[in-house]
Amino acid sequence: MPATDNPGEFLMLAAAGAGYGVNAKAKNKELALKFVNYVMSPEGMNLFVKKQGGLPSLPDTGYTPDQAMDTDYRAGT
């Protein structure tokens, strides 16, 4: 991630993500696994990213990101 004193040459890479896990000794292990499976499904992932304003972890969910996420998008042009 090179940085320069010229803002036009600076590129900041960033990503947000979440991870889910289920404790082997969880009281409601089956329900927790059901939740994780839902969140990782295309339907669940799309719901979460729409509410969070994020991006899906999987490429085949059918989600269309906001134009501002397009690498070719430049504000004001």
XYZ file of C-alpha atoms in Angstrom:
77
model
C 0.000 0.000 0.000
C 2.260 2.771 -1.172
C 1.453 6.253 0.022
C 2.628 9.532 -1.425
C 2.082 13.188 -0.659
C -0.094 13.418 -3.782
C -3.705 12.459 -2.891
C -4.372 11.603 -6.546
C -1.796 8.810 -6.363
C -2.864 7.390 -3.018
C -4.945 4.235 -2.892
C -6.249 2.835 0.394
C -7.345 -0.781 0.344
C -9.810 -1.900 2.976
C -12.195 -4.709 3.676
C -14.679 -5.489 6.367
C -15.690 -8.925 7.352
C -17.129 -11.090 10.040
C -16.546 -14.602 11.162
C -18.937 -16.910 12.920
C -18.301 -19.952 15.004
C -20.162 -22.236 17.361
C -18.692 -23.383 20.642
C -18.526 -27.169 20.839
C -20.159 -26.963 24.293
C -22.918 -24.505 23.300
C -26.269 -25.193 24.985
C -28.144 -24.623 21.717
C -25.544 -25.963 19.305
C -28.027 -27.077 16.629
C -29.803 -23.704 16.652
C -26.474 -21.869 16.490
C -25.376 -23.988 13.528
C -28.701 -23.288 11.843
C -28.073 -19.540 12.273
C -24.535 -19.767 10.859
C -25.793 -21.781 7.887
C -28.487 -19.162 7.237
C -26.033 -16.248 7.455
C -23.736 -18.008 4.977
C -26.566 -18.736 2.522
C -27.131 -16.298 -0.373
C -30.438 -15.176 1.195
C -28.944 -14.583 4.642
C -25.788 -12.976 3.316
C -27.763 -10.540 1.146
C -29.978 -9.578 4.090
C -26.973 -8.909 6.315
C -25.022 -6.872 3.745
C -28.057 -4.741 2.922
C -28.600 -3.950 6.599
C -24.885 -3.442 7.350
C -23.948 -1.660 4.147
C -21.237 -4.201 3.449
C -20.357 -6.700 0.766
C -21.040 -10.433 0.642
C -18.200 -12.864 1.274
C -19.344 -15.091 -1.565
C -19.409 -13.943 -5.200
C -22.557 -15.825 -6.280
C -25.217 -14.397 -3.955
C -26.873 -12.258 -6.630
C -26.128 -9.085 -4.643
C -25.567 -5.909 -6.651
C -23.282 -3.520 -4.762
C -23.876 0.202 -4.618
C -22.277 2.126 -7.511
C -19.914 3.770 -5.011
C -18.232 0.363 -4.594
C -17.404 0.173 -8.307
C -13.676 0.571 -8.872
C -14.417 2.668 -11.982
C -16.792 5.003 -10.121
C -15.520 8.499 -9.449
C -17.697 10.845 -7.425
C -18.840 13.851 -9.387
C -18.133 12.427 -12.818
